[in-house]
Amino acid sequence: CAWNGSMAAASLCFYAGGDWMTFPYDQEPRKPKIKVTLATPELVKFELTDTDVSMANSLRRVMLAEVPTMAIEIVNIIDNESVLFDEFLAHRMGLLPLSSHAVGDIPPDFGRGRGFNEYKDCNCFDGCAFCTVEFELDVSNPDDKVLNVTHFDVKESKKYEREDWSEEKEVKALPASEPKLDEDDDRRENGILIVKLKKDQRLKMTCQARKGIPKYHAKYMPVATTIYQFHPVVELNQDDVETLNLDQKLDFVQSCPRKVFDLDVEDRVYVKNLMDCLFCDECVSKAKVFGKRDMVKVHMDANKFYFTVEAITTGGPRSAIDVVRAACRVLDYKYSLFLKDAYQDEITEWLPVEPKVKAPRPAAAGAALAASRPGRAAGAAVPGGDETDGAARGGSQRRLATACAEGRRSSVVRPGDVGCGVIGVAS
């Protein structure tokens, strides 16, 4: 890696001349953008561009480790006549997914009447309606056949009930029952098995669910998987390719395990499935066997990432859309804590729970705003905000501009500041 005197502009080479980070930190702030290509409760796919792997990995790690959910923390077993011992059952209960759609993403959410408080931060002694949800399980088997005890038998006790809590915000064991199936078929196909009871056996317990993040324990995991993929760049030197005979072309095409290459009707090699590339370099090795080292080059675009986020069940614990939005809010909140520690900037506004949809601005107003934007002062009001909001951010803007000019990797961009992304993700 070439070192040009600026740590911020240095590149970390990983292989074949590729760069982990190619963004010019010493010249401009990052302006990350997100383009959503698929958004369903079960699956979200989006593209993150104009940034580097540090931002992409930060977002991925937040989704995997710091998006809060509810999970069973305390299990009081009153009667256990099953073949499984108490600790085994307690472990299985803790791994049951619980709906956590309104649990709250960041600590300020609780102060605004939304979500739950973490038990360690609550002022109660042994649980309350603002930090704990209690469940009951009481099943007996009077019949002379094996009875499957599933998550459908876990019921909320209503001990800690909130009057302002709507049904969609309630914490329930998942997956939810399927209305198209009868009870027996639903338990058999969708029920999470806890234990099996023989005749005259009984299982009774109470459980307390509390808020937490996956960093504490894996049972708080909000997603099944969160991955991102680099954008592959495959360059074919057609002059070298055309010197191969047909058998060599077929051998080259078949060398790729993901079938990235193919032959057209004129027997010319072309890239057919670019996004299936795994950077295994089998095609590069095959080109070297033919004595054509520069026939194909494969590398990564270090400024473009493709994310895939998959929910655990159809109903949660949190939908894939909710997890992505919550991760952006958590990351934004963590950056605000950094600004507070580094510059003593007290920030009281973060990314909203729901996206704000602005009405289309008239053409005349848009032209006037565009004309006034280049000369806007650092302490001026931010469009969509008030004078207080603009003045509060002015000091942060000046510090961030200075940090960027000095080439600091720790420069932070707030929503509404220069360099914010399309959805206002702090970078």
Tab-separated table of C-alpha atoms in Angstrom:
chain	number	residue	atom	x	y	z
A	1	CYS	CA	0.000	0.000	0.000
A	2	ALA	CA	1.267	3.420	-0.882
A	3	TRP	CA	1.536	5.847	2.024
A	4	ASN	CA	1.098	9.473	0.977
A	5	GLY	CA	1.554	11.069	4.406
A	6	SER	CA	-2.130	11.102	5.348
A	7	MET	CA	-3.504	8.327	7.510
A	8	ALA	CA	-7.025	9.141	6.360
A	9	ALA	CA	-6.143	8.601	2.710
A	10	ALA	CA	-4.163	5.412	3.255
A	11	SER	CA	-5.469	2.215	1.723
A	12	LEU	CA	-5.396	-1.259	3.207
A	13	CYS	CA	-4.636	-3.715	0.437
A	14	PHE	CA	-6.126	-7.179	0.858
A	15	TYR	CA	-5.321	-9.038	-2.356
A	16	ALA	CA	-4.723	-8.535	-6.078
A	17	GLY	CA	-4.229	-4.811	-5.630
A	18	GLY	CA	-7.725	-4.219	-4.215
A	19	ASP	CA	-8.385	-1.596	-1.554
A	20	TRP	CA	-10.551	-1.937	1.499
A	21	MET	CA	-11.022	1.827	1.689
A	22	THR	CA	-10.586	4.106	-1.302
A	23	PHE	CA	-12.596	7.115	-0.213
A	24	PRO	CA	-10.663	10.424	-0.150
A	25	TYR	CA	-11.183	11.351	3.512
A	26	ASP	CA	-8.734	14.221	3.251
A	27	GLN	CA	-10.799	15.985	0.585
A	28	GLU	CA	-14.490	15.600	1.407
A	29	PRO	CA	-16.882	14.020	3.930
A	30	ARG	CA	-18.599	10.783	3.078
A	31	LYS	CA	-22.136	10.980	1.702
A	32	PRO	CA	-23.560	7.469	2.102
A	33	LYS	CA	-26.710	6.665	0.168
A	34	ILE	CA	-29.148	3.795	0.509
A	35	LYS	CA	-31.242	2.467	-2.356
A	36	VAL	CA	-33.865	-0.078	-1.293
A	37	THR	CA	-34.432	-2.781	-3.904
A	38	LEU	CA	-36.731	-5.079	-1.881
A	39	ALA	CA	-38.650	-4.383	1.319
A	40	THR	CA	-40.968	-6.981	2.870
A	41	PRO	CA	-41.524	-7.932	6.545
A	42	GLU	CA	-39.512	-11.112	5.933
A	43	LEU	CA	-36.718	-9.846	3.666
A	44	VAL	CA	-35.019	-6.533	2.916
A	45	LYS	CA	-32.398	-5.897	0.237
A	46	PHE	CA	-30.702	-2.569	-0.304
A	47	GLU	CA	-27.592	-1.017	-1.807
A	48	LEU	CA	-25.204	1.124	0.243
A	49	THR	CA	-23.019	3.367	-1.908
A	50	ASP	CA	-20.583	6.282	-1.684
A	51	THR	CA	-18.936	5.006	1.490
A	52	ASP	CA	-16.446	2.328	2.533
A	53	VAL	CA	-16.356	-0.980	4.361
A	54	SER	CA	-16.111	0.655	7.793
A	55	MET	CA	-19.588	2.141	7.413
A	56	ALA	CA	-21.021	-1.025	5.876
A	57	ASN	CA	-19.634	-3.229	8.622
A	58	SER	CA	-20.793	-0.803	11.330
A	59	LEU	CA	-24.346	-1.041	10.040
A	60	ARG	CA	-24.157	-4.822	9.814
A	61	ARG	CA	-22.733	-5.183	13.322
A	62	VAL	CA	-25.403	-2.920	14.793
A	63	MET	CA	-28.131	-5.068	13.225
A	64	LEU	CA	-26.498	-8.199	14.638
A	65	ALA	CA	-25.568	-6.946	18.096
A	66	GLU	CA	-27.381	-3.792	19.199
A	67	VAL	CA	-30.992	-3.813	17.952
A	68	PRO	CA	-33.091	-4.570	21.081
A	69	THR	CA	-35.780	-7.233	21.399
A	70	MET	CA	-37.679	-9.001	24.187
A	71	ALA	CA	-36.705	-12.465	25.431
A	72	ILE	CA	-37.498	-14.611	28.459
A	73	GLU	CA	-34.949	-13.911	31.176
A	74	ILE	CA	-36.411	-15.411	34.386
A	75	VAL	CA	-38.109	-18.845	34.551
A	76	ASN	CA	-39.826	-20.009	37.760
A	77	ILE	CA	-40.693	-23.691	37.395
A	78	ILE	CA	-43.483	-24.653	39.767
A	79	ASP	CA	-44.125	-28.239	38.688
A	80	ASN	CA	-42.082	-30.278	36.241
A	81	GLU	CA	-43.015	-33.927	35.729
A	82	SER	CA	-41.543	-34.180	32.240
A	83	VAL	CA	-38.410	-36.087	31.268
A	84	LEU	CA	-36.402	-32.855	30.879
A	85	PHE	CA	-34.753	-31.260	33.879
A	86	ASP	CA	-35.477	-27.686	34.934
A	87	GLU	CA	-32.340	-26.054	33.513
A	88	PHE	CA	-32.959	-27.617	30.099
A	89	LEU	CA	-36.501	-26.254	30.007
A	90	ALA	CA	-35.373	-22.808	31.164
A	91	HIS	CA	-32.848	-22.694	28.323
A	92	ARG	CA	-35.493	-23.660	25.758
A	93	MET	CA	-37.902	-21.030	27.064
A	94	GLY	CA	-35.265	-18.337	26.764
A	95	LEU	CA	-34.781	-19.097	23.063
A	96	LEU	CA	-38.459	-18.651	22.145
A	97	PRO	CA	-38.903	-15.667	19.788
A	98	LEU	CA	-41.178	-12.931	21.187
A	99	SER	CA	-42.806	-10.148	19.186
A	100	SER	CA	-40.905	-6.910	19.882
A	101	HIS	CA	-42.287	-4.430	17.375
A	102	ALA	CA	-42.740	-1.587	19.881
A	103	VAL	CA	-39.892	-2.366	22.264
A	104	GLY	CA	-38.045	0.911	21.553
A	105	ASP	CA	-34.767	1.305	19.701
A	106	ILE	CA	-32.788	3.818	21.752
A	107	PRO	CA	-33.008	4.919	25.425
A	108	PRO	CA	-34.759	8.252	24.642
A	109	ASP	CA	-37.691	6.305	23.159
A	110	PHE	CA	-38.777	5.191	26.617
A	111	GLY	CA	-38.813	8.769	27.881
A	112	ARG	CA	-41.199	9.657	25.070
A	113	GLY	CA	-43.776	7.079	26.047
A	114	ARG	CA	-42.666	4.392	23.614
A	115	GLY	CA	-41.240	0.943	24.249
A	116	PHE	CA	-39.748	-0.715	27.309
A	117	ASN	CA	-36.994	0.233	29.652
A	118	GLU	CA	-34.145	-2.178	30.305
A	119	TYR	CA	-34.491	-3.867	33.678
A	120	LYS	CA	-31.058	-2.691	34.794
A	121	ASP	CA	-32.113	0.917	34.141
A	122	CYS	CA	-35.605	0.657	35.647
A	123	ASN	CA	-36.440	2.009	39.093
A	124	CYS	CA	-38.672	-0.941	40.031
A	125	PHE	CA	-37.668	-3.655	42.501
A	126	ASP	CA	-38.775	-6.892	40.830
A	127	GLY	CA	-40.331	-6.002	37.498
A	128	CYS	CA	-43.047	-3.620	36.365
A	129	ALA	CA	-45.190	-2.882	33.324
A	130	PHE	CA	-42.437	-0.709	31.829
A	131	CYS	CA	-39.642	-3.308	31.841
A	132	THR	CA	-41.192	-6.785	32.216
A	133	VAL	CA	-43.820	-8.997	30.578
A	134	GLU	CA	-44.875	-12.135	32.449
A	135	PHE	CA	-46.011	-15.369	30.813
A	136	GLU	CA	-47.586	-18.551	32.194
A	137	LEU	CA	-47.408	-22.139	31.019
A	138	ASP	CA	-49.625	-24.744	32.690
A	139	VAL	CA	-50.193	-27.978	30.726
A	140	SER	CA	-51.373	-31.403	31.926
A	141	ASN	CA	-51.842	-34.568	29.876
A	142	PRO	CA	-54.877	-36.612	30.991
A	143	ASP	CA	-54.916	-38.801	27.840
A	144	ASP	CA	-53.068	-42.004	27.190
A	145	LYS	CA	-50.976	-40.539	24.366
A	146	VAL	CA	-48.011	-38.228	24.033
A	147	LEU	CA	-48.840	-34.517	24.237
A	148	ASN	CA	-46.622	-31.950	22.541
A	149	VAL	CA	-46.176	-28.754	24.555
A	150	THR	CA	-45.444	-25.903	22.145
A	151	HIS	CA	-45.063	-22.135	22.275
A	152	PHE	CA	-48.818	-21.867	21.655
A	153	ASP	CA	-49.302	-22.934	25.297
A	154	VAL	CA	-47.346	-19.903	26.557
A	155	LYS	CA	-49.886	-17.244	27.584
A	156	GLU	CA	-49.407	-13.748	28.947
A	157	SER	CA	-50.443	-13.526	32.603
A	158	LYS	CA	-51.469	-9.829	32.401
A	159	LYS	CA	-49.667	-9.215	35.682
A	160	TYR	CA	-47.788	-6.277	34.204
A	161	GLU	CA	-50.360	-4.763	31.864
A	162	ARG	CA	-50.122	-1.336	30.274
A	163	GLU	CA	-53.385	0.471	29.671
A	164	ASP	CA	-51.989	2.462	26.743
A	165	TRP	CA	-50.724	-0.680	24.969
A	166	SER	CA	-52.550	-1.644	21.766
A	167	GLU	CA	-52.838	-5.223	20.554
A	168	GLU	CA	-50.176	-4.875	17.859
A	169	LYS	CA	-47.686	-3.746	20.523
A	170	GLU	CA	-48.270	-6.735	22.811
A	171	VAL	CA	-45.404	-9.128	23.416
A	172	LYS	CA	-46.387	-12.649	22.339
A	173	ALA	CA	-44.632	-15.922	21.577
A	174	LEU	CA	-43.956	-16.451	17.874
A	175	PRO	CA	-44.732	-17.597	15.266
A	176	ALA	CA	-48.381	-16.544	15.482
A	177	SER	CA	-51.135	-19.066	14.834
A	178	GLU	CA	-52.231	-19.583	11.245
A	179	PRO	CA	-55.983	-18.883	10.915
A	180	LYS	CA	-56.299	-21.075	7.805
A	181	LEU	CA	-55.284	-24.200	9.742
A	182	ASP	CA	-57.132	-25.985	12.514
A	183	GLU	CA	-55.549	-26.077	15.956
A	184	ASP	CA	-53.995	-29.558	15.678
A	185	ASP	CA	-52.463	-28.937	12.250
A	186	ASP	CA	-51.208	-25.525	13.342
A	187	ARG	CA	-49.510	-26.954	16.433
A	188	ARG	CA	-47.919	-29.717	14.373
A	189	GLU	CA	-46.663	-27.538	11.503
A	190	ASN	CA	-45.892	-24.184	13.163
A	191	GLY	CA	-45.561	-24.929	16.873
A	192	ILE	CA	-42.099	-24.690	18.461
A	193	LEU	CA	-41.762	-27.842	20.545
A	194	ILE	CA	-40.830	-27.276	24.187
A	195	VAL	CA	-41.312	-30.748	25.677
A	196	LYS	CA	-43.422	-33.893	25.352
A	197	LEU	CA	-45.674	-35.108	28.181
A	198	LYS	CA	-46.881	-38.639	28.808
A	199	LYS	CA	-50.113	-39.510	30.555
A	200	ASP	CA	-50.643	-37.828	33.964
A	201	GLN	CA	-47.593	-35.618	33.554
A	202	ARG	CA	-47.762	-31.870	34.186
A	203	LEU	CA	-45.632	-28.820	33.467
A	204	LYS	CA	-46.282	-25.478	35.153
A	205	MET	CA	-44.087	-22.388	35.183
A	206	THR	CA	-44.061	-18.603	35.068
A	207	CYS	CA	-41.635	-16.650	32.895
A	208	GLN	CA	-40.550	-13.020	32.826
A	209	ALA	CA	-39.465	-11.468	29.529
A	210	ARG	CA	-37.219	-8.412	29.512
A	211	LYS	CA	-35.605	-6.136	26.982
A	212	GLY	CA	-32.036	-6.716	25.843
A	213	ILE	CA	-29.657	-6.696	22.887
A	214	PRO	CA	-27.797	-9.585	21.203
A	215	LYS	CA	-24.551	-8.312	22.706
A	216	TYR	CA	-25.902	-9.588	26.050
A	217	HIS	CA	-27.134	-12.959	24.770
A	218	ALA	CA	-27.921	-14.615	21.432
A	219	LYS	CA	-31.587	-15.073	22.441
A	220	TYR	CA	-32.120	-11.348	21.749
A	221	MET	CA	-31.119	-11.745	18.081
A	222	PRO	CA	-33.640	-9.807	15.928
A	223	VAL	CA	-32.702	-11.342	12.548
A	224	ALA	CA	-31.937	-14.724	11.047
A	225	THR	CA	-29.113	-13.349	8.916
A	226	THR	CA	-27.564	-10.032	7.927
A	227	ILE	CA	-24.924	-10.088	5.221
A	228	TYR	CA	-23.452	-7.722	2.693
A	229	GLN	CA	-21.641	-8.395	-0.550
A	230	PHE	CA	-19.087	-6.291	-2.372
A	231	HIS	CA	-19.921	-5.239	-5.901
A	232	PRO	CA	-17.814	-7.448	-8.191
A	233	VAL	CA	-15.896	-5.981	-11.116
A	234	VAL	CA	-14.924	-8.504	-13.808
A	235	GLU	CA	-12.777	-7.269	-16.706
A	236	LEU	CA	-12.301	-9.473	-19.766
A	237	ASN	CA	-9.585	-8.756	-22.289
A	238	GLN	CA	-11.424	-9.763	-25.444
A	239	ASP	CA	-8.231	-9.690	-27.526
A	240	ASP	CA	-6.754	-12.453	-25.348
A	241	VAL	CA	-10.050	-14.338	-25.203
A	242	GLU	CA	-10.370	-14.462	-28.983
A	243	THR	CA	-6.993	-16.210	-29.236
A	244	LEU	CA	-8.453	-19.257	-27.445
A	245	ASN	CA	-9.959	-22.130	-29.358
A	246	LEU	CA	-13.486	-23.378	-28.602
A	247	ASP	CA	-12.366	-26.124	-26.208
A	248	GLN	CA	-10.280	-23.646	-24.221
A	249	LYS	CA	-13.213	-21.228	-24.052
A	250	LEU	CA	-15.480	-23.984	-22.728
A	251	ASP	CA	-12.830	-24.977	-20.216
A	252	PHE	CA	-12.539	-21.351	-19.082
A	253	VAL	CA	-16.319	-20.916	-18.743
A	254	GLN	CA	-16.670	-24.159	-16.779
A	255	SER	CA	-13.826	-23.239	-14.415
A	256	CYS	CA	-16.136	-20.807	-12.571
A	257	PRO	CA	-18.126	-22.688	-9.887
A	258	ARG	CA	-20.889	-20.038	-9.927
A	259	LYS	CA	-21.296	-19.956	-13.737
A	260	VAL	CA	-20.475	-16.259	-14.031
A	261	PHE	CA	-19.315	-16.659	-17.647
A	262	ASP	CA	-21.075	-18.080	-20.667
A	263	LEU	CA	-20.759	-18.312	-24.460
A	264	ASP	CA	-23.034	-16.356	-26.779
A	265	VAL	CA	-24.338	-17.566	-30.150
A	266	GLU	CA	-21.052	-16.561	-31.781
A	267	ASP	CA	-18.976	-18.496	-29.200
A	268	ARG	CA	-17.676	-15.355	-27.543
A	269	VAL	CA	-17.110	-15.358	-23.773
A	270	TYR	CA	-19.164	-12.804	-21.849
A	271	VAL	CA	-20.136	-12.109	-18.235
A	272	LYS	CA	-23.597	-13.569	-17.679
A	273	ASN	CA	-24.134	-13.610	-13.895
A	274	LEU	CA	-21.992	-10.849	-12.441
A	275	MET	CA	-23.563	-10.781	-8.959
A	276	ASP	CA	-22.927	-14.514	-8.482
A	277	CYS	CA	-19.160	-13.950	-8.368
A	278	LEU	CA	-17.512	-15.151	-5.146
A	279	PHE	CA	-14.026	-13.768	-5.857
A	280	CYS	CA	-12.610	-17.289	-5.807
A	281	ASP	CA	-10.159	-16.433	-8.649
A	282	GLU	CA	-10.654	-19.796	-10.367
A	283	CYS	CA	-11.049	-17.984	-13.679
A	284	VAL	CA	-7.814	-16.068	-13.058
A	285	SER	CA	-5.992	-19.333	-12.327
A	286	LYS	CA	-7.371	-20.896	-15.492
A	287	ALA	CA	-6.211	-17.914	-17.552
A	288	LYS	CA	-2.716	-18.363	-16.118
A	289	VAL	CA	-2.804	-22.019	-17.187
A	290	PHE	CA	-3.439	-20.813	-20.749
A	291	GLY	CA	-0.481	-18.466	-20.413
A	292	LYS	CA	-2.670	-15.343	-20.505
A	293	ARG	CA	-2.167	-13.681	-17.149
A	294	ASP	CA	-4.043	-10.490	-18.106
A	295	MET	CA	-7.003	-12.133	-19.841
A	296	VAL	CA	-9.346	-11.639	-16.869
A	297	LYS	CA	-9.198	-9.448	-13.783
A	298	VAL	CA	-11.570	-9.768	-10.819
A	299	HIS	CA	-11.707	-7.249	-8.005
A	300	MET	CA	-14.147	-5.555	-5.639
A	301	ASP	CA	-15.725	-2.140	-5.840
A	302	ALA	CA	-14.918	-0.900	-2.332
A	303	ASN	CA	-17.600	1.819	-2.459
A	304	LYS	CA	-20.710	-0.266	-3.149
A	305	PHE	CA	-22.304	-2.922	-0.962
A	306	TYR	CA	-25.384	-5.122	-1.343
A	307	PHE	CA	-27.160	-5.929	1.930
A	308	THR	CA	-29.560	-8.787	2.640
A	309	VAL	CA	-31.507	-8.806	5.921
A	310	GLU	CA	-33.775	-11.761	6.737
A	311	ALA	CA	-36.271	-11.870	9.612
A	312	ILE	CA	-36.584	-14.869	11.934
A	313	THR	CA	-40.325	-15.431	11.432
A	314	THR	CA	-43.071	-13.718	9.473
A	315	GLY	CA	-44.177	-11.870	12.599
A	316	GLY	CA	-40.816	-11.009	14.077
A	317	PRO	CA	-39.444	-10.680	16.745
A	318	ARG	CA	-39.017	-7.624	14.534
A	319	SER	CA	-39.682	-7.303	10.836
A	320	ALA	CA	-36.700	-6.972	8.534
A	321	ILE	CA	-37.773	-3.414	7.650
A	322	ASP	CA	-37.988	-2.519	11.333
A	323	VAL	CA	-34.529	-3.972	12.020
A	324	VAL	CA	-32.863	-1.910	9.283
A	325	ARG	CA	-34.574	1.273	10.440
A	326	ALA	CA	-33.733	0.524	14.080
A	327	ALA	CA	-30.078	-0.100	13.199
A	328	CYS	CA	-29.861	3.314	11.519
A	329	ARG	CA	-31.395	4.932	14.608
A	330	VAL	CA	-29.048	3.108	16.990
A	331	LEU	CA	-26.015	4.088	14.914
A	332	ASP	CA	-27.221	7.687	14.794
A	333	TYR	CA	-27.666	7.689	18.587
A	334	LYS	CA	-24.174	6.293	19.137
A	335	TYR	CA	-22.706	9.032	16.954
A	336	SER	CA	-24.580	11.625	19.018
A	337	LEU	CA	-22.921	10.210	22.143
A	338	PHE	CA	-19.567	10.581	20.404
A	339	LEU	CA	-20.291	14.235	19.615
A	340	LYS	CA	-21.282	14.791	23.230
A	341	ASP	CA	-18.099	13.205	24.581
A	342	ALA	CA	-15.765	14.802	22.033
A	343	TYR	CA	-17.258	18.275	21.608
A	344	GLN	CA	-19.791	18.608	24.476
A	345	ASP	CA	-22.620	19.001	21.951
A	346	GLU	CA	-25.954	18.186	23.591
A	347	ILE	CA	-28.109	16.604	20.867
A	348	THR	CA	-31.797	16.002	21.585
A	349	GLU	CA	-33.049	14.990	18.138
A	350	TRP	CA	-32.379	11.656	16.433
A	351	LEU	CA	-33.705	9.790	13.450
A	352	PRO	CA	-37.502	9.379	13.756
A	353	VAL	CA	-39.240	6.106	14.493
A	354	GLU	CA	-41.184	6.383	11.252
A	355	PRO	CA	-39.836	8.057	8.098
A	356	LYS	CA	-41.045	11.587	7.540
A	357	VAL	CA	-42.737	12.035	4.183
A	358	LYS	CA	-42.561	15.643	3.074
A	359	ALA	CA	-45.119	17.202	0.757
A	360	PRO	CA	-43.718	18.153	-2.662
A	361	ARG	CA	-42.323	21.677	-2.592
A	362	PRO	CA	-43.627	24.132	-5.221
A	363	ALA	CA	-41.230	24.808	-8.097
A	364	ALA	CA	-40.763	28.455	-7.165
A	365	ALA	CA	-39.976	27.614	-3.547
A	366	GLY	CA	-37.550	24.906	-4.644
A	367	ALA	CA	-35.690	27.297	-6.933
A	368	ALA	CA	-35.478	29.908	-4.188
A	369	LEU	CA	-34.124	27.322	-1.749
A	370	ALA	CA	-31.520	26.118	-4.258
A	371	ALA	CA	-30.401	29.683	-4.883
A	372	SER	CA	-30.047	30.405	-1.172
A	373	ARG	CA	-28.345	27.130	-0.229
A	374	PRO	CA	-24.729	27.972	-1.251
A	375	GLY	CA	-24.624	31.040	0.987
A	376	ARG	CA	-26.310	29.508	4.034
A	377	ALA	CA	-24.488	30.231	7.264
A	378	ALA	CA	-23.366	27.440	9.574
A	379	GLY	CA	-25.848	28.507	12.237
A	380	ALA	CA	-28.771	29.042	9.847
A	381	ALA	CA	-32.007	27.126	10.089
A	382	VAL	CA	-32.024	23.683	8.478
A	383	PRO	CA	-34.790	23.139	5.857
A	384	GLY	CA	-37.556	21.262	7.585
A	385	GLY	CA	-36.397	22.460	11.035
A	386	ASP	CA	-36.464	25.645	13.066
A	387	GLU	CA	-33.865	28.263	13.947
A	388	THR	CA	-33.047	26.514	17.208
A	389	ASP	CA	-32.313	23.280	15.405
A	390	GLY	CA	-30.049	25.054	12.893
A	391	ALA	CA	-28.177	26.947	15.605
A	392	ALA	CA	-27.645	23.784	17.646
A	393	ARG	CA	-26.121	22.021	14.661
A	394	GLY	CA	-23.968	24.953	13.548
A	395	GLY	CA	-21.205	24.269	16.074
A	396	SER	CA	-21.096	20.598	15.093
A	397	GLN	CA	-20.884	21.537	11.407
A	398	ARG	CA	-17.884	23.769	11.945
A	399	ARG	CA	-16.071	21.115	13.999
A	400	LEU	CA	-16.883	18.387	11.483
A	401	ALA	CA	-15.702	20.526	8.578
A	402	THR	CA	-12.435	21.145	10.420
A	403	ALA	CA	-12.044	17.447	11.226
A	404	CYS	CA	-12.684	16.523	7.598
A	405	ALA	CA	-10.168	19.080	6.359
A	406	GLU	CA	-7.575	17.581	8.682
A	407	GLY	CA	-8.285	14.132	7.268
A	408	ARG	CA	-9.654	12.578	10.452
A	409	ARG	CA	-11.257	9.180	10.081
A	410	SER	CA	-13.585	10.011	12.988
A	411	SER	CA	-15.539	12.719	11.158
A	412	VAL	CA	-19.260	12.416	11.807
A	413	VAL	CA	-22.142	13.665	9.713
A	414	ARG	CA	-25.472	14.381	11.350
A	415	PRO	CA	-28.860	14.327	9.622
A	416	GLY	CA	-29.408	17.800	8.188
A	417	ASP	CA	-25.675	18.589	8.088
A	418	VAL	CA	-23.471	18.756	5.029
A	419	GLY	CA	-22.776	15.254	3.756
A	420	CYS	CA	-25.764	13.378	5.165
A	421	GLY	CA	-27.064	10.403	3.239
A	422	VAL	CA	-30.377	9.955	1.491
A	423	ILE	CA	-32.062	8.734	4.664
A	424	GLY	CA	-29.935	10.756	7.043
A	425	VAL	CA	-27.617	7.962	8.178
A	426	ALA	CA	-24.783	9.309	10.291
A	427	SER	CA	-21.484	8.437	8.653
